[in-house]
Amino acid sequence: MFVGRGSSVLTRENGPQPADFADVRATNLAVVLRHLRTHAPCSRADIAATTGLNKATVSSLVTDLIDRRLVREVGMTENRIGRPAVMLVLDGSPYAAVGLEINSDYLTAVALDLAGERLLSWRRAFSGTAGQPGQAIAALAALARRTVSKLSHDGRRVLGLTVAVPGLVDADGVVELAAGLGWQRVDVRKSLLAALGEPGYPLLVENDANLAVLAEQRLGAQNGTGDLVYLTGGASIGAGIISDFRLLRGARGFAGEFGHLPLDPAGPVCGCGRRGCLEAYAGVGAVIRRALPDVGIETALSPSEFGPHMDEIQRLAKADDAHVLDALTETGAHLGHGIAILANLINPACVVLGGYFTDLAPWLIPSAARELAARSAAADSGGTVIVTSALDSSAAAAGGATRVLDAIDSGALPTPR
Amino acid sequence: MFVGRGSSVLTRENGPQPADFADVRATNLAVVLRHLRTHAPCSRADIAATTGLNKATVSSLVTDLIDRRLVREVGMTENRIGRPAVMLVLDGSPYAAVGLEINSDYLTAVALDLAGERLLSWRRAFSGTAGQPGQAIAALAALARRTVSKLSHDGRRVLGLTVAVPGLVDADGVVELAAGLGWQRVDVRKSLLAALGEPGYPLLVENDANLAVLAEQRLGAQNGTGDLVYLTGGASIGAGIISDFRLLRGARGFAGEFGHLPLDPAGPVCGCGRRGCLEAYAGVGAVIRRALPDVGIETALSPSEFGPHMDEIQRLAKADDAHVLDALTETGAHLGHGIAILANLINPACVVLGGYFTDLAPWLIPSAARELAARSAAADSGGTVIVTSALDSSAAAAGGATRVLDAIDSGALPTPR
DNA sequence: CTTAGTTCGTTTACCGTCCCAACTAAAGAC
DNA sequence: GTCTTTAGTTGGGACGGTAAACGAACTAAG
């Protein structure tokens, strides 16, 4: 009685954009590419059977992908009845995806090949807080040039470059506000495009938590989960939220302000000037003050001072220092309170602790999970689990490269030549 | 250098589903239908110019839609240079979309025509709390039959039927938990399909807040907003969340548990057994206890008793009763606290107060907005505004009918005959 | 009244993509 | 050596969107 394929994404949730054959082709090319990403190595026949595409169509699509050097044939199956199948894999060698991260104390560059293998991972110290945006962008551009030049020298074409910024970024790549960097209304995309001489590849700018959660979804242990939250544990606590396989940005891109969830109007003063923000209970500064009371409570800590203190806390925790263990348990409970709020509203399958939280996770998670379980409206915490990030501090940069691969996987393929 | 239409939704965010011609056709039919919904009356030439589709394609698509009786020609333009255009509108008369709502004290039925005009709006009292699920479903089926029979008698074909349930509903239409009804693991969809004799139209079951926010998005004042939250103000406070034009459900469908946001572990006891839930501060029960201290604080109120008390509160507020005004200001502040948490995480453009909150909104919103502004991390509350629902208590049922129209607009068209 | 100009919508020819079915290819089984 | 089984290609058909030409129906102006 009713026409239309019930679950065809093509016909659902589309905007006003009409479709034509080019779209069908791009969609199906992307289907094959994604299938190969998750199921490689496999044969044309496998792809046809699994995706529902016709054998002839798959042959045509695969030929196209091989022409574009995105896919490669790699040997045959053996020891089976029937004609042996030609196995296909993603071709890692001709391309690279680049992610950069700028933070208050360092710059990071990560490059991945098409298959998601890490090609390089660079970091350099950087005192961005003191500098003007112009200097920071010059440094970022220098790093980008070095990275791209290294990749080109290895015979790779750059598929795209994404910059992670710890702040609010609009759709055009303008950083509206980045408190940690002291930036306001900085058009990072335009400046960087100019500094790089208008390169041919796509250049995007995105919030660091949003990119980190992409990396966690694709490269981390939570591989393939569609409902996922990443908590940055840096100068501030931001949440990158993926819901139903899509980044949640909000109307103006302000979503994920986890650190400033208002808990108690009579609580401690937060860096933002308000009282009782979650960050004032569970932020890095609060952890240090609670665990190392000898560190000056009066003075605000600068981000570059976090590292040594966190190392010290981790050392004491490993040595079973009772005070530090108590401090971490208490911090975990506050974090769990915030996560319970998150879980009641968003109901993610998983909350990943990143940044400085990663190293302290063994001592934070037990009390956080306890608190989450106690404060979840749904039974069994609604299925939400708290885990440690499987990625190191380059998560956001890796996410930037992942973002480029996502675009490829969605049909924005490079041309054959 | 890069292939693919940058903004084609068809090639973005798709699952593993491949595309074919039927999808292109369905997509473009839906594009025309949606254009007519928002821009009617307009001509074929208008549609071609606005959507980017070819004139010939639009002609073909419109012919198809007229054959299916979804679109109707209605007169010509006049007083213009050139050949007059034939104007097109959605044809309201041949079809109907039905939404039902079951609640602890009433059943509601709403029917809309294709253009969104209300065809009927029925309500009957119902004491579901005492009854078994079987009785409730029998009552629901009876109401559905009467509704469908009335519409058929008027010569309309039913496009679909959606049931709103105040509880957690899974993707197959099984109600996992509905505290207000005392239900657990009730397969509403299956039972209702059986009771209605396996009708040919699609039958869905969905959470009431999710449907109410759909109604608010399409029929309410916030028409067309992509980031929107609806707060039910009934026996409990649920949030229906639309983010980037999609319902946010969470990994297990538990998203939107707004009423049980954990605020203060030392706070008042909530109906769920925990302490300090938002509902214990700002729920209907809390409003009544705070505004009408003479009402027995000790005994739990049953939902059927809410109505008279809320009427009384509204009467006193209109009469400028100082105690009641203070109580509402305080309630609004608590509500604003919860909304600030929501805004920091989700950043909606708009939060709509529904249910019993609607009538009290004039006295709740000022303090709620104040609190939201004070506790938002982003400037200007991140653009989030708090508004009164434009729909009456049939919002969820209307949303059920809207849900059916959404499916049509997404390409699941009825067959020509 | 006639002619030019404008706009609407259809008609026609064309092209790209997918599907189906038949075909070839290459192995193991008997 | 022939049969069976599975892999992948080829050619024909259908479908749907595109482009350009065309007829239709109106206004404007001489």
Tab-separated table of C-alpha atoms (C1' of nucleotides) in Angstrom, chain B residues 21 43-45 55-56 59 81-83 85-86, chain C residues 5-12 16-19:
chain	number	residue	atom	x	y	z
B	21	PHE	CA	16.244	5.261	-9.061
B	43	SER	CA	3.274	27.182	-9.709
B	44	ARG	CA	5.362	24.475	-11.342
B	45	ALA	CA	7.732	27.148	-12.579
B	55	LYS	CA	11.060	22.251	-15.306
B	56	ALA	CA	10.329	19.002	-17.079
B	59	SER	CA	6.008	18.682	-14.385
B	81	ILE	CA	2.986	39.673	-18.097
B	82	GLY	CA	3.405	36.304	-19.813
B	83	ARG	CA	1.399	33.138	-19.706
B	85	ALA	CA	0.704	30.073	-14.073
B	86	VAL	CA	-1.416	27.238	-12.710
C	5	DG	C1'	7.876	40.101	-25.903
C	6	DT	C1'	7.328	37.311	-21.744
C	7	DT	C1'	6.399	33.426	-19.058
C	8	DC	C1'	4.410	28.699	-18.347
C	9	DG	C1'	4.399	24.088	-19.113
C	10	DT	C1'	5.019	20.111	-22.316
C	11	DT	C1'	7.377	17.497	-25.731
C	12	DT	C1'	11.339	15.307	-27.608
C	16	DG	C1'	23.789	8.150	-17.086
C	17	DT	C1'	22.937	4.572	-13.719
C	18	DC	C1'	21.043	0.525	-11.985
C	19	DC	C1'	19.138	-4.100	-12.614
